[in-house]
Coordinates of C-alpha atoms in Angstrom, one line a residue:
X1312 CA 0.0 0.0 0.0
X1313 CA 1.5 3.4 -1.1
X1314 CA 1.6 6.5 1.3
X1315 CA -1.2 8.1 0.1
X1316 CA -3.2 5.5 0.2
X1317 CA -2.2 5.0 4.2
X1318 CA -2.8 8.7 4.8
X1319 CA -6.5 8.1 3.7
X1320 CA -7.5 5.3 5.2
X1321 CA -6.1 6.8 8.6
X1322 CA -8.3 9.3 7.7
X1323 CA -11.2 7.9 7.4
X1324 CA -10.5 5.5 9.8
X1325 CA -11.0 8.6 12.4
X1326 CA -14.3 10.0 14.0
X1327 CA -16.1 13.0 12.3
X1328 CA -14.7 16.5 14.0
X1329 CA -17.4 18.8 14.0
X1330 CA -16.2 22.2 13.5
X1331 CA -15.4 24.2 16.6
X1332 CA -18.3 26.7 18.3
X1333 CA -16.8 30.6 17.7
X1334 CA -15.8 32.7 20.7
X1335 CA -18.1 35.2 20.2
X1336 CA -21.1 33.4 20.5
X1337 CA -20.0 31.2 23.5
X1338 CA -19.5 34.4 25.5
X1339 CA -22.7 35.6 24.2
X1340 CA -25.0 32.7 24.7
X1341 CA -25.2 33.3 28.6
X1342 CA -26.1 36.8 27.8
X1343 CA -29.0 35.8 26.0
X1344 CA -30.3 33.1 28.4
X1345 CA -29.8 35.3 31.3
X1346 CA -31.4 37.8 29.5
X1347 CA -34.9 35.4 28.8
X1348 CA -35.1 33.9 32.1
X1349 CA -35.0 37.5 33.7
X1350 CA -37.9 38.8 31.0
X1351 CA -39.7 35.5 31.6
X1352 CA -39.5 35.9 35.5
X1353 CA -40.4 39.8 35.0
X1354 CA -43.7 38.9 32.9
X1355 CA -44.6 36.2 35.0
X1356 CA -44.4 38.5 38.1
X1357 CA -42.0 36.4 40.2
X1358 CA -43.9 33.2 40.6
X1359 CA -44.0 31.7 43.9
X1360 CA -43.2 35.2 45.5
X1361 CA -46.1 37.3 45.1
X1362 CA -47.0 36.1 48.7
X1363 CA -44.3 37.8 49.9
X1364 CA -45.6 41.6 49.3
X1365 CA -49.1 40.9 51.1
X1366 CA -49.9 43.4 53.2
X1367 CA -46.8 45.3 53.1
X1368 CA -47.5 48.9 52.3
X1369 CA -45.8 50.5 49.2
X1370 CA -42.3 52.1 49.9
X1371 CA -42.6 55.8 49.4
X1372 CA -39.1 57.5 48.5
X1373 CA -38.8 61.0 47.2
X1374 CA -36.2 63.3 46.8
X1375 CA -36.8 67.7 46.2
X1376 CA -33.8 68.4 43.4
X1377 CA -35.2 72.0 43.2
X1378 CA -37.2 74.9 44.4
X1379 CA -38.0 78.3 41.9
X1380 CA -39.9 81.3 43.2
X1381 CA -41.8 83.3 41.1
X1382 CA -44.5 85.8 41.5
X1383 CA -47.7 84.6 42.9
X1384 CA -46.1 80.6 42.6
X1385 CA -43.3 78.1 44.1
X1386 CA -42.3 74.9 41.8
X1387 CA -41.0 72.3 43.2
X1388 CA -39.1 69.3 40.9
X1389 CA -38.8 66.4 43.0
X1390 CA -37.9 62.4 41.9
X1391 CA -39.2 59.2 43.3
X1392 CA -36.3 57.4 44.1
X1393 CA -38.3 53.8 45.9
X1394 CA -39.1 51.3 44.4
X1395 CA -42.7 51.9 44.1
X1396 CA -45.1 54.2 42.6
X1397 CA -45.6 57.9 44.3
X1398 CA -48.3 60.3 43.5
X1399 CA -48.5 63.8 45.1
X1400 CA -52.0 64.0 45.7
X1401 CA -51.7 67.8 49.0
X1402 CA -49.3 70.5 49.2
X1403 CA -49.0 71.9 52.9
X1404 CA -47.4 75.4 52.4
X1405 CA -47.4 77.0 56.1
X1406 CA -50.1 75.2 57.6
X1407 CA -52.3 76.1 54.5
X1408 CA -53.4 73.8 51.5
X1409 CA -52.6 74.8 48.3
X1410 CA -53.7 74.5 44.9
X1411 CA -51.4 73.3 42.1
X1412 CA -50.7 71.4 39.5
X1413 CA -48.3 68.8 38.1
X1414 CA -46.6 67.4 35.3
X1415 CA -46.8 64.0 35.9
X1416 CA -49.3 62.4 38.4
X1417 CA -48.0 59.7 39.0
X1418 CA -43.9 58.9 39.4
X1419 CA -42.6 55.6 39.0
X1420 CA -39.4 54.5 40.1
X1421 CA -36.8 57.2 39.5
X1422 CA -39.4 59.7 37.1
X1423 CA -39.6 63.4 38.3
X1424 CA -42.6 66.0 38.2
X1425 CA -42.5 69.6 38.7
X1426 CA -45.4 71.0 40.9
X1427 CA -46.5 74.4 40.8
X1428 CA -47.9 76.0 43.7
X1429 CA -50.4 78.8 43.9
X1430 CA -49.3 80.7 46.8
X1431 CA -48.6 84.4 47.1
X1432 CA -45.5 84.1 49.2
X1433 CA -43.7 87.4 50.6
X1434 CA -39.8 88.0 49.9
X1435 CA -37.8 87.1 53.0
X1436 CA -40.4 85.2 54.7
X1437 CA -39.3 81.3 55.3
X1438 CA -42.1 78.4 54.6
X1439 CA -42.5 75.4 55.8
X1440 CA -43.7 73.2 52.8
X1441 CA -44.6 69.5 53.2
X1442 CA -45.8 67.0 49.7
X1443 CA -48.0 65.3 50.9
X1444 CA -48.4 61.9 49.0
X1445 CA -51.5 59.5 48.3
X1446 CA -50.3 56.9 51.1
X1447 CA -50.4 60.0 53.5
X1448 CA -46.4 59.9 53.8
X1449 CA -44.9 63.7 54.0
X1450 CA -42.2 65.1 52.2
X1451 CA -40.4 68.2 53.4
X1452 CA -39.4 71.3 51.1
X1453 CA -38.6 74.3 53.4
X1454 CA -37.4 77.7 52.2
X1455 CA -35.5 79.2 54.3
X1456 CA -36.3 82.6 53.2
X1457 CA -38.1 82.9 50.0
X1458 CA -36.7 85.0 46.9
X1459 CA -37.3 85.2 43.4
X1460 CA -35.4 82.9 41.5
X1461 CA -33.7 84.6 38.4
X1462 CA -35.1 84.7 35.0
X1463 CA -32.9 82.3 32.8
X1464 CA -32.2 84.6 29.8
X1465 CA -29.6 85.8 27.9
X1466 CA -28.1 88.9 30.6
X1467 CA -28.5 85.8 33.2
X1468 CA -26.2 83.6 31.0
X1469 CA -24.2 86.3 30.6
X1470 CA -23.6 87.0 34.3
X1471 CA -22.9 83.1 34.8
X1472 CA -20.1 83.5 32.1
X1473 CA -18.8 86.2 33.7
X1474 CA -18.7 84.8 37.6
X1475 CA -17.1 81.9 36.2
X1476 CA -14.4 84.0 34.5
X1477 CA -14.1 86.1 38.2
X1478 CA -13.9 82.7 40.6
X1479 CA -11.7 80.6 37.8
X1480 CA -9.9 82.2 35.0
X1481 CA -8.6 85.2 36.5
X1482 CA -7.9 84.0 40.1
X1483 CA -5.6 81.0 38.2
X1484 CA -4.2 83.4 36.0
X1485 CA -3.1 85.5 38.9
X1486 CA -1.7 82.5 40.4
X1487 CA 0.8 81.5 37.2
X1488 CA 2.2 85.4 37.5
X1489 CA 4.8 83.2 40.3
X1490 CA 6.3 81.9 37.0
X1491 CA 9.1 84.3 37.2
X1492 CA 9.7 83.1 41.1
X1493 CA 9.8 79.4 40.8
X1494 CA 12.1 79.5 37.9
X1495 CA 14.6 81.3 40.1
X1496 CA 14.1 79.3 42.9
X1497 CA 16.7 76.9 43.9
X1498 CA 16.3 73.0 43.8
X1499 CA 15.2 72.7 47.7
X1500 CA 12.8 75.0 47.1
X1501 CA 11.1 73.8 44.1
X1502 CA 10.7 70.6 45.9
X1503 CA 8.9 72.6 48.6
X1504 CA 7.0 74.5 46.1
X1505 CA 6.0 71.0 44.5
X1506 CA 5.1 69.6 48.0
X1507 CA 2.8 72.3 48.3
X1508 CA 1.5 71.5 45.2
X1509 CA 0.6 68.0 46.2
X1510 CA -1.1 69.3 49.1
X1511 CA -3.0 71.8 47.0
X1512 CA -4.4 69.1 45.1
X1513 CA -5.3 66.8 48.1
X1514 CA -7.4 68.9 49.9
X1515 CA -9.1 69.8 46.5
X1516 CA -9.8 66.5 46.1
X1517 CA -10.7 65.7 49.9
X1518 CA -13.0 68.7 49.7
X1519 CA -14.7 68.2 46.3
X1520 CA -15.5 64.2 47.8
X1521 CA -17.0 65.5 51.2
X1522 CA -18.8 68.0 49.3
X1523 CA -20.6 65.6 46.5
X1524 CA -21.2 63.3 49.4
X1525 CA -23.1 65.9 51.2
X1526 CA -25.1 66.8 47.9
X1527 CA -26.6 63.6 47.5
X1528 CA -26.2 62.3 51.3
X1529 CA -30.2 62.2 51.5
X1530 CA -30.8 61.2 47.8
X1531 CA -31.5 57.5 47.1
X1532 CA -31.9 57.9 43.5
X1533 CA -28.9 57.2 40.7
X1534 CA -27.0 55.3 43.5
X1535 CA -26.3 57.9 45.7
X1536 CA -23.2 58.9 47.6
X1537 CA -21.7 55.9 45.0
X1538 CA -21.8 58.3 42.0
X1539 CA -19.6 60.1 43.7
X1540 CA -16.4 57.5 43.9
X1541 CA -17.9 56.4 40.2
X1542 CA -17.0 59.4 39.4
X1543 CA -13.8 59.8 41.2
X1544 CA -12.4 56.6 39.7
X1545 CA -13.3 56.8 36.3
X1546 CA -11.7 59.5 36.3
X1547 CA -8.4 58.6 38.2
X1548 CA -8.8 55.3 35.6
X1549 CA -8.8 57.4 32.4
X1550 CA -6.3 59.8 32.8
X1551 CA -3.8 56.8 34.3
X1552 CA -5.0 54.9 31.3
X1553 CA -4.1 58.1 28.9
X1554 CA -1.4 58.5 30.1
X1555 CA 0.1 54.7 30.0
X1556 CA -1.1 55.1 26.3
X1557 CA 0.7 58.5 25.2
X1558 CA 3.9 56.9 26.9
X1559 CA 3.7 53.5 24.6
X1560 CA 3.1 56.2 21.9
X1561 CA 6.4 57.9 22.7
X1562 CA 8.1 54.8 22.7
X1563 CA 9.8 55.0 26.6
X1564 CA 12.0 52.9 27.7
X1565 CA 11.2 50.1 30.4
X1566 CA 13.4 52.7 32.6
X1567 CA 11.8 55.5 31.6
X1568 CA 7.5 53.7 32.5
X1569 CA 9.0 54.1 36.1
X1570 CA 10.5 57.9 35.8
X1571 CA 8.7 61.1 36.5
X1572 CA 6.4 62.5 33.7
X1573 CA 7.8 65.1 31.5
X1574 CA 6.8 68.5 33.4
X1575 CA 5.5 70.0 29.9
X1576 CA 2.8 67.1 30.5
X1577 CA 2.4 67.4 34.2
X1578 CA 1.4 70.8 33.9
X1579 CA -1.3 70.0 31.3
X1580 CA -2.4 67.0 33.7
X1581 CA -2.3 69.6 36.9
X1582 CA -4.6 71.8 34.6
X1583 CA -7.0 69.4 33.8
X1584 CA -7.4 68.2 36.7
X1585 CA -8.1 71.7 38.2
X1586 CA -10.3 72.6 35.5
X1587 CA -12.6 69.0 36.2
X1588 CA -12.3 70.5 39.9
X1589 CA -13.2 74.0 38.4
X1590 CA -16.1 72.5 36.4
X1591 CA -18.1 71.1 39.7
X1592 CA -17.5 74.2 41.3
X1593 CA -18.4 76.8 39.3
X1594 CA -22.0 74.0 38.6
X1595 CA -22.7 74.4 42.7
X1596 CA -22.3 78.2 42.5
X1597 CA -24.7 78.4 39.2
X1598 CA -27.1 76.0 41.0
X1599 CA -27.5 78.3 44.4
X1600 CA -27.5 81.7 42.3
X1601 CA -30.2 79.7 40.4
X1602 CA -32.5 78.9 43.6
X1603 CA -31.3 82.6 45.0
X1604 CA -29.8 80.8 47.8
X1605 CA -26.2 82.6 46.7
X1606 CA -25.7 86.5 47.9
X1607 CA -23.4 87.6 44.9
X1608 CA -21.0 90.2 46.6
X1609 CA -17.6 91.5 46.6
X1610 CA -16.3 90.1 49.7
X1611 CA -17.5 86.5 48.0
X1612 CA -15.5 87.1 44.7
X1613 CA -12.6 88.4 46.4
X1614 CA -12.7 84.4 48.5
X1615 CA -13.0 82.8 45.5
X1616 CA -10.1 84.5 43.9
X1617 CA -7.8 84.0 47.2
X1618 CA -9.2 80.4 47.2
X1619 CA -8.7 79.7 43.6
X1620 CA -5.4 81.8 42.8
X1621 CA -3.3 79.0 44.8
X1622 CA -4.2 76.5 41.5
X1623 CA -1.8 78.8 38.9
X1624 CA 1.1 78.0 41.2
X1625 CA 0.4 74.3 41.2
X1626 CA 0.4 74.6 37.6
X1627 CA 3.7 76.3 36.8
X1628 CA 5.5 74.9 39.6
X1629 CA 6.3 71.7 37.7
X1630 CA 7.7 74.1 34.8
X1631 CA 10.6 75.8 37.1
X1632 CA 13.3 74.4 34.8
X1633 CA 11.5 74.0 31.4
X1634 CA 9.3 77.0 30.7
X1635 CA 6.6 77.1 28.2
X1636 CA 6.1 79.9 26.2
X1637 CA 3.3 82.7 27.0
X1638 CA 1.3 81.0 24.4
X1639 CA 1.4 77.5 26.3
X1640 CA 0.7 79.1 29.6
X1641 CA -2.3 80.9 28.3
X1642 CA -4.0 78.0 27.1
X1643 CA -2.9 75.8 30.8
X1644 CA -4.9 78.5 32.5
X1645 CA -7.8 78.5 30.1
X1646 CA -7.6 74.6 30.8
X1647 CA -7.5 74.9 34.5
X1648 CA -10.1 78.4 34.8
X1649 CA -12.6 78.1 31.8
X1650 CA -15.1 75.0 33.2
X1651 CA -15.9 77.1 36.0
X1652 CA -18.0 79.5 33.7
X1653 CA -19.2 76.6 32.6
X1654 CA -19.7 74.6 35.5
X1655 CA -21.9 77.9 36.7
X1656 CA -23.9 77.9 33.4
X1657 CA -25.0 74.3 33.6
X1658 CA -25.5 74.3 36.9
X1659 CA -27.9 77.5 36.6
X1660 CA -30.0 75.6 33.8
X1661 CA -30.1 71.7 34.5
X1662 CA -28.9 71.7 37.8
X1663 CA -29.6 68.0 39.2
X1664 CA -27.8 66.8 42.3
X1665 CA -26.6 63.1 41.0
X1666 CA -25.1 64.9 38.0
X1667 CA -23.5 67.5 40.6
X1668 CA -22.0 65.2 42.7
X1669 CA -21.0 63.2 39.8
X1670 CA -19.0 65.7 37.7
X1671 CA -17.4 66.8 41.5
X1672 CA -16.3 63.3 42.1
X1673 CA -15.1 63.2 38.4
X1674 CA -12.3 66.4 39.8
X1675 CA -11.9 65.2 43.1
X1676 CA -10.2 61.7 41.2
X1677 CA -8.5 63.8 38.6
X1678 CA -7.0 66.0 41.2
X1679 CA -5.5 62.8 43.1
X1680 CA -4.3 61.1 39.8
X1681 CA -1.9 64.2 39.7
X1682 CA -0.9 64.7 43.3
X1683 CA 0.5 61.0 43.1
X1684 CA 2.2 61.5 39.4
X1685 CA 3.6 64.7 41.7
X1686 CA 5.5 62.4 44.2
X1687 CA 8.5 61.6 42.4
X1688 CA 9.6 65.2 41.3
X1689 CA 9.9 65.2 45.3
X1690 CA 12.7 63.2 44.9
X1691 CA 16.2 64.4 46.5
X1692 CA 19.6 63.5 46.0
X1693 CA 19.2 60.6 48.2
X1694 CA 16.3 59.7 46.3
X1695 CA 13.8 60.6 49.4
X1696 CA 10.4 62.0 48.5
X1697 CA 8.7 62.7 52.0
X1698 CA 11.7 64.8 53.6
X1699 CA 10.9 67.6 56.1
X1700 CA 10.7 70.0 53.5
X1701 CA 8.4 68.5 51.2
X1702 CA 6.8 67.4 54.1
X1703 CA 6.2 70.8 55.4
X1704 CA 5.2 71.4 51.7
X1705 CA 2.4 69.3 51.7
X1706 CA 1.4 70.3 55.2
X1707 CA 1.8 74.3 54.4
X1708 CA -0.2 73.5 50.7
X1709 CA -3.0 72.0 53.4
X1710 CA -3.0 74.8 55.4
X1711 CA -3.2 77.2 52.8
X1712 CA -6.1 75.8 51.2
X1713 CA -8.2 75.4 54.5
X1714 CA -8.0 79.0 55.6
X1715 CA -8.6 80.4 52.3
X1716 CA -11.5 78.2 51.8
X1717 CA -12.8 80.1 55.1
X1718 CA -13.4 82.8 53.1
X1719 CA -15.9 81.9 50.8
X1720 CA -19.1 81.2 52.5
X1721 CA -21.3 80.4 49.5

């Protein structure tokens, strides 16, 4: 028997292979069961468990995103964020039952309606207001003193713009005149410049966290007090991720993955950081001025700007031995200063408090992605990073931040 004829006979002599399954559609076929015996167990109303919810009254959850005054009226938006359905059916304002009406009668789960309320209410005056629901449950929406809320249109846009451009651009811009100073200073002092820096960007990002918490701390709906750290992390994840990826672009070195970033980039990452920080800022002060819970004054820009000019240092203090040209510096501070305008223009229009808390916990993540790319330019000769001077750098940057946050009482 010749070769050939062996090879096919060994051949036939084996079992039938079928051909194999594709990846794809073995990584999709428990996405599509899952997906039927959830729509089979929704339409079939949980069979075997309907005992379970005998009796038990409907959950009643509901959260007031916003209050607006106008003459003669008060509407209130507000969000069911239970599990159940919620309809408003009284409106206590001041011991006194109002009329009004509503854009949706009944909420389902995480649905808002905006009620407006007939009530002549008198400028100054605080009201206790309570929604009542069907069920009988209260929900309180207090005014602590009752003003009219602004008219959204175009001089009001333009007065957002500009309190944006008063609490971030200029303030930062002010803060990048120290240009001239850092490049002079010696090494020592750069590293304590730079340890201010990091502790410039940790209580920013401390303080923007404790803030978005507060925001939703009472507010169920859109997770909660999670979309804050969603927000944080996606953001420390993307610009760690961007950043991994422009250095493979660059072809670095092994060595050079482990070295400090280039300072020409570590500005740019300082300012967009601060400018994500900038951006939920400038939305909480457009959201009060919105609700005329913000007294717009001098004393309060002149806060903001102390508060604010520390950010132009952090972002030329990475520069003190590579300098950018005017050009370069213009656009870092347009990076770092412009969202606050607008951060105050959104906030003034479609202010919602998961989206606030959101977009703050979004800067607080981008500011701590840069205070730890910060570390190594600490760095002595003895290739320390926490030495008393950056040290007191950090705790001076700390300091500095916390009493000039005293000022602004927004």
């Amino acid at each position: 028997m010749s070769l050939d004829e062996k090879t096919a006979a060994a051949q036939a002599a084996e079992p039938h292979r079928r051909p194999p399954v594709p990846r794809w559609l073995l990584g999709l076929g428990p996405l599509v069961l899952i997906a039927i015996v959830l729509g089979l167990f929704s339409l079939l109303n949980a069979p075997g468990l309907a005992k379970l919810s005998e009796g038990v009254p409907p959950k009643e959850e509901v959260a007031v995103e916003d209050i607006r005054l106008t003459p003669g009226q008060i509407e209130i938006s507000v969000r069911n964020e239970g599990p159940d359905p919620v309809s408003i059916a009284q409106i206590n304002v001041s011991d006194y039952y109002a009329p009004f009406t509503q854009t949706r009668e009944t909420m389902a789960p995480l649905e808002s309606t905006t009620l407006t309320i007939s009530y002549h209410w008198v400028e100054g005056d605080p009201y206790e207001v309570a929604l009542v629901t069907s069920l009988g449950g209260k929900i309180p929406a207090d005014i602590d003193a009752a003003a009219l809320s602004p008219e959204r249109g175009t001089s009001f846009f333009g007065l957002m713009t500009l309190l944006g451009i008063y609490v971030g651009v200029i303030p930062v811009a002010l803060g990048m005149l120290w240009m001239p100073f850092v490049r002079r200073a010696p090494a020592a002092w750069v590293r304590v410049l730079l340890g201010l820096t990091v502790g410039l960007l940790a209580f920013l990002a401390i303080d923007a966290t404790l803030e978005a918490v507060e925001l939703v701390a009472g507010n169920g709906s859109f997770g909660g007090p999670m979309v804050v750290f969603l927000g944080a992390a996606t953001a420390y994840l993307v610009l760690e991720g961007t950043d991994a990826w422009m250095r493979r672009h660059q072809n670095l070195s092994a060595a050079g993955q482990k070295a400090a970033l280039p300072p020409q980039r570590l500005a740019l990452l300082i300012a967009i950081g601060i400018g994500l920080h900038n951006l939920g800022e400038g939305l909480a002060i457009g959201s009060a001025y919105a609700v005329g819970s913000l007294a717009l004054g001098a004393s309060l820009i002149v806060g903001f700007a102390i508060h604010n000019t520390t950010e132009g240092l952090a972002i030329v203090t990475p520069l003190a031995k590579q300098p950018p040209g005017l050009a370069r510096l213009a656009l870092l501070g347009l990076i770092a200063g412009a969202p606050a305008a607008a951060g105050a223009l959104i906030g003034a229009t479609v202010y919602q408090p998961a989206l606030a808390a959101f977009l703050l916990g979004v800067g607080a993540g981008a500011v701590a992605q840069v205070a730890v790319k910060l570390l190594p330019l600490l760095k002595d000769h003895t290739g320390r990073t926490f030495t008393p001077l950056t040290s007191a750098g950090i705790i001076l940057g700390l300091a500095v931040m916390f009493t000039t946050g005293l000022l602004v009482q927004a």
